[in-house]
Amino acid sequence: VQLQASGGGLVQAGDSLRLSCAASGRTHIINKMGWYRQSPGRQRDLVAEIKPGGSTNYVDSVKGRFTISRDNDRNTAYLQMNSLKPEDTAVYYCFAAAGAGRESDWYNYWGQGTLVTVSS
């Protein structure tokens, strides 16, 4: 599985951005897709994820502002980020959890990081 991330950039607080993550290769084994983010000096944390059936999960800090969606025909996930805050500044990494069996057996594939910078 290969992931191609796009989007990101420099915006002002309150602005919006959309990230995309297009999967290719063995896409039929993909289960969850989503994004993690990492800011300097901090660990990489989950932002949002979406399962094939459409169920979603968000970190509390982005609930109500970010929306994750998925186009299964295009094997692409999207993260619409609204009302951005300076604390959203980070490198965002898309991922695809793939494999069979239990979720603990899935393997995470990663896209290249994309920088989101929100100025105050």
Coordinates of N, CA and C in Angstrom, one line a residue:
V1 N 0.9 -1.2 0.0 CA 0.0 0.0 0.0 C 0.9 1.2 0.0
Q2 N 0.6 2.1 -0.9 CA 1.3 3.4 -0.9 C 0.3 4.5 -0.7
L3 N 0.7 5.5 0.0 CA -0.2 6.7 0.4 C 0.5 8.0 -0.1
Q4 N -0.3 8.8 -0.8 CA 0.1 10.1 -1.3 C -0.7 11.1 -0.7
A5 N 0.0 11.9 0.2 CA -0.7 13.0 0.9 C -0.6 14.3 0.2
S6 N -1.6 15.1 0.3 CA -1.6 16.4 -0.3 C -2.4 17.4 0.6
G7 N -2.2 18.7 0.4 CA -2.9 19.7 1.2 C -1.9 20.3 2.1
G8 N -2.4 21.0 3.1 CA -1.5 21.6 4.1 C -1.1 23.0 3.6
G9 N -0.3 23.7 4.4 CA 0.2 25.0 4.1 C 0.1 25.9 5.3
L10 N 0.3 27.2 5.0 CA 0.3 28.2 6.0 C -1.0 29.0 5.9
V11 N -1.7 29.1 7.0 CA -3.0 29.8 7.1 C -3.0 30.6 8.4
Q12 N -4.1 31.5 8.5 CA -4.3 32.2 9.7 C -5.3 31.5 10.6
A13 N -5.3 31.9 11.8 CA -6.3 31.3 12.8 C -7.7 31.6 12.3
G14 N -8.5 30.6 12.3 CA -9.9 30.7 11.9 C -10.1 30.2 10.4
D15 N -9.0 30.1 9.7 CA -9.1 29.6 8.3 C -9.4 28.1 8.2
S16 N -9.5 27.6 7.0 CA -9.8 26.2 6.7 C -8.7 25.7 5.8
L17 N -8.5 24.4 5.9 CA -7.7 23.6 5.0 C -8.2 22.2 4.8
R18 N -7.9 21.6 3.7 CA -8.3 20.2 3.5 C -7.1 19.4 3.1
L19 N -6.9 18.3 3.8 CA -5.9 17.4 3.5 C -6.5 16.2 2.8
S20 N -5.7 15.6 1.9 CA -6.1 14.4 1.1 C -5.1 13.3 1.3
C21 N -5.5 12.1 1.2 CA -4.6 11.0 1.3 C -5.1 9.9 0.3
A22 N -4.4 9.7 -0.8 CA -4.8 8.8 -1.8 C -4.0 7.5 -1.7
A23 N -4.7 6.4 -1.6 CA -4.0 5.1 -1.5 C -4.0 4.4 -2.8
S24 N -2.9 3.6 -3.0 CA -2.7 2.8 -4.2 C -2.1 1.5 -3.8
G25 N -2.0 0.6 -4.7 CA -1.5 -0.7 -4.5 C -2.5 -1.7 -4.0
R26 N -2.3 -2.4 -2.9 CA -3.2 -3.4 -2.4 C -4.3 -2.7 -1.5
T27 N -5.1 -1.9 -2.1 CA -6.0 -1.1 -1.4 C -7.2 -2.0 -0.8
H28 N -7.3 -3.2 -1.3 CA -8.4 -4.0 -0.9 C -8.2 -4.5 0.5
I29 N -7.0 -4.4 1.1 CA -6.7 -4.8 2.4 C -6.8 -3.7 3.4
I30 N -7.1 -2.5 3.0 CA -7.1 -1.3 3.9 C -8.4 -1.4 4.7
N31 N -8.2 -1.2 6.0 CA -9.3 -1.0 6.9 C -9.5 0.4 7.3
K32 N -8.9 0.9 8.4 CA -9.0 2.3 8.8 C -8.1 3.2 8.0
M33 N -8.5 4.4 7.8 CA -7.6 5.4 7.3 C -7.7 6.7 8.2
G34 N -6.7 7.5 8.1 CA -6.9 8.7 9.0 C -5.6 9.5 9.0
W35 N -5.5 10.3 10.1 CA -4.3 11.2 10.2 C -3.8 11.2 11.7
Y36 N -2.5 11.2 11.8 CA -1.9 11.6 13.1 C -1.2 12.9 12.8
R37 N -0.8 13.6 13.9 CA 0.0 14.8 13.8 C 1.1 14.8 14.8
Q38 N 2.1 15.6 14.5 CA 3.2 15.7 15.4 C 3.8 17.1 15.4
S39 N 3.9 17.7 16.5 CA 4.5 19.0 16.6 C 5.8 18.9 17.3
P40 N 6.7 19.9 17.2 CA 8.1 19.7 17.7 C 8.1 19.4 19.2
G41 N 8.9 18.4 19.5 CA 9.0 18.0 20.9 C 7.9 17.1 21.5
R42 N 7.0 16.8 20.6 CA 5.8 16.0 21.1 C 5.7 14.7 20.3
Q43 N 5.0 13.7 20.9 CA 4.8 12.5 20.2 C 3.8 12.6 19.1
R44 N 3.7 11.6 18.2 CA 2.7 11.6 17.2 C 1.4 11.1 17.7
D45 N 0.4 11.9 17.6 CA -0.9 11.6 18.2 C -2.0 11.5 17.1
L46 N -3.0 10.6 17.4 CA -4.1 10.5 16.5 C -4.9 11.7 16.4
V47 N -5.3 12.1 15.2 CA -6.2 13.2 15.0 C -7.6 12.7 14.7
A48 N -7.7 11.9 13.7 CA -9.0 11.4 13.2 C -8.8 10.1 12.4
E49 N -9.8 9.2 12.5 CA -9.8 8.0 11.7 C -11.2 7.7 11.2
I50 N -11.2 6.9 10.1 CA -12.5 6.5 9.6 C -12.4 5.1 9.1
K51 N -13.4 4.3 9.4 CA -13.5 2.9 9.0 C -14.2 2.8 7.7
P52 N -14.1 1.6 7.0 CA -14.8 1.5 5.7 C -16.3 1.8 5.7
G53 N -16.9 1.4 6.8 CA -18.4 1.6 6.9 C -18.7 3.1 7.2
G54 N -17.7 3.9 7.5 CA -18.0 5.3 7.7 C -17.9 5.8 9.2
S55 N -17.8 4.8 10.1 CA -17.7 5.3 11.5 C -16.4 6.0 11.7
T56 N -16.4 7.0 12.5 CA -15.3 7.9 12.7 C -14.9 8.0 14.2
N57 N -13.7 8.5 14.4 CA -13.2 8.8 15.7 C -12.3 10.0 15.6
Y58 N -12.4 10.9 16.6 CA -11.7 12.2 16.6 C -11.1 12.4 18.0
V59 N -9.9 13.0 18.0 CA -9.4 13.5 19.3 C -10.2 14.6 19.7
D60 N -10.4 14.7 21.0 CA -11.3 15.7 21.6 C -11.1 17.1 21.1
S61 N -9.8 17.5 20.9 CA -9.4 18.9 20.6 C -9.9 19.3 19.2
V62 N -10.3 18.4 18.4 CA -10.7 18.8 17.0 C -12.1 18.5 16.8
K63 N -12.8 17.9 17.7 CA -14.2 17.6 17.5 C -15.0 18.9 17.3
G64 N -15.9 18.8 16.3 CA -16.7 20.0 15.9 C -16.0 20.9 14.9
R65 N -14.7 20.7 14.7 CA -13.9 21.6 13.8 C -13.4 20.8 12.6
F66 N -13.0 19.6 12.8 CA -12.4 18.7 11.7 C -13.5 17.7 11.3
T67 N -13.5 17.4 10.1 CA -14.3 16.3 9.6 C -13.5 15.4 8.7
I68 N -13.5 14.1 9.0 CA -12.9 13.1 8.1 C -13.9 12.4 7.3
S69 N -13.5 12.2 6.0 CA -14.4 11.5 5.1 C -13.6 10.6 4.2
R70 N -14.3 9.8 3.5 CA -13.6 8.7 2.7 C -14.3 8.4 1.4
D71 N -13.7 8.4 0.3 CA -14.2 8.0 -1.0 C -13.7 6.6 -1.2
N72 N -14.4 5.6 -1.0 CA -13.9 4.2 -1.1 C -13.6 3.9 -2.6
D73 N -14.4 4.5 -3.5 CA -14.2 4.2 -5.0 C -12.8 4.8 -5.4
R74 N -12.4 5.9 -4.8 CA -11.1 6.5 -5.2 C -10.0 6.2 -4.2
N75 N -10.4 5.4 -3.2 CA -9.4 5.0 -2.2 C -8.7 6.2 -1.6
T76 N -9.5 7.2 -1.3 CA -8.9 8.5 -0.8 C -9.7 8.9 0.4
A77 N -8.9 9.4 1.4 CA -9.5 10.0 2.6 C -9.2 11.5 2.6
Y78 N -10.1 12.2 3.2 CA -10.0 13.6 3.3 C -10.2 14.1 4.8
L79 N -9.5 15.1 5.1 CA -9.6 15.7 6.4 C -9.9 17.2 6.2
Q80 N -11.1 17.6 6.4 CA -11.5 19.0 6.3 C -11.3 19.6 7.7
M81 N -10.5 20.6 7.7 CA -10.1 21.3 9.0 C -10.6 22.7 8.9
N82 N -11.5 23.0 9.8 CA -12.1 24.4 9.9 C -11.8 25.0 11.2
S83 N -11.9 26.3 11.3 CA -11.7 27.0 12.5 C -10.3 26.7 13.1
L84 N -9.3 26.7 12.2 CA -8.0 26.3 12.7 C -7.4 27.2 13.7
K85 N -6.7 26.6 14.6 CA -6.0 27.3 15.7 C -4.5 27.1 15.7
P86 N -3.8 28.1 16.3 CA -2.3 27.9 16.3 C -1.9 26.6 16.8
E87 N -2.6 26.0 17.8 CA -2.2 24.8 18.4 C -2.4 23.6 17.5
D88 N -3.1 23.8 16.3 CA -3.2 22.8 15.3 C -1.9 22.7 14.4
T89 N -1.0 23.6 14.6 CA 0.2 23.6 13.9 C 1.0 22.3 14.1
A90 N 1.3 21.6 13.1 CA 2.0 20.3 13.2 C 2.3 19.7 11.8
V91 N 3.1 18.7 11.8 CA 3.2 17.8 10.6 C 2.1 16.8 10.7
Y92 N 1.3 16.7 9.7 CA 0.2 15.7 9.6 C 0.6 14.5 8.8
Y93 N 0.4 13.4 9.3 CA 0.7 12.1 8.6 C -0.5 11.3 8.4
C94 N -0.8 11.0 7.1 CA -1.9 10.1 6.9 C -1.5 8.7 7.0
F95 N -2.4 7.8 7.4 CA -2.1 6.4 7.6 C -3.2 5.6 7.1
A96 N -2.9 4.3 6.8 CA -3.9 3.3 6.4 C -3.6 2.1 7.2
A97 N -4.5 1.6 8.0 CA -4.3 0.4 8.7 C -4.9 -0.8 7.9
A98 N -4.0 -1.7 7.5 CA -4.4 -2.7 6.6 C -4.1 -4.1 7.1
G99 N -4.8 -5.1 6.6 CA -4.6 -6.5 7.0 C -5.9 -7.2 7.3
A100 N -5.8 -8.4 7.7 CA -6.9 -9.3 8.0 C -6.9 -9.6 9.5
G101 N -8.0 -10.1 9.9 CA -8.1 -10.6 11.3 C -8.3 -9.4 12.3
R102 N -7.8 -9.6 13.5 CA -8.0 -8.6 14.5 C -7.3 -7.3 14.3
E103 N -7.9 -6.2 14.8 CA -7.3 -4.9 14.6 C -5.9 -4.9 15.1
S104 N -5.6 -5.6 16.2 CA -4.2 -5.7 16.7 C -3.2 -6.3 15.7
D105 N -3.7 -7.0 14.7 CA -2.9 -7.6 13.7 C -2.7 -6.7 12.5
W106 N -3.4 -5.6 12.4 CA -3.3 -4.8 11.2 C -1.9 -4.1 11.2
Y107 N -1.5 -3.7 10.0 CA -0.2 -2.9 9.9 C -0.5 -1.5 9.4
N108 N 0.2 -0.5 9.9 CA 0.0 0.8 9.5 C 0.9 1.2 8.4
Y109 N 0.4 1.7 7.3 CA 1.2 2.3 6.2 C 1.1 3.8 6.4
W110 N 2.1 4.5 6.1 CA 2.2 5.9 6.3 C 2.5 6.7 5.0
G111 N 1.8 7.8 4.9 CA 2.1 8.8 3.8 C 3.2 9.7 4.3
Q112 N 3.7 10.5 3.3 CA 4.7 11.5 3.7 C 4.0 12.6 4.6
G113 N 4.7 13.2 5.5 CA 4.1 14.2 6.3 C 3.8 15.5 5.5
T114 N 2.8 16.2 5.9 CA 2.5 17.5 5.3 C 2.4 18.5 6.4
L115 N 3.0 19.6 6.2 CA 3.1 20.6 7.3 C 1.9 21.6 7.2
V116 N 1.2 21.7 8.4 CA 0.1 22.7 8.5 C 0.6 23.7 9.6
T117 N 0.6 24.9 9.2 CA 1.1 26.0 10.1 C -0.1 27.0 10.2
V118 N -0.5 27.3 11.4 CA -1.6 28.2 11.7 C -1.0 29.4 12.5
S119 N -1.1 30.5 11.9 CA -0.5 31.7 12.5 C -1.7 32.4 13.3
S120 N -1.3 33.1 14.4 CA -2.3 33.8 15.2 C -2.5 35.2 14.7

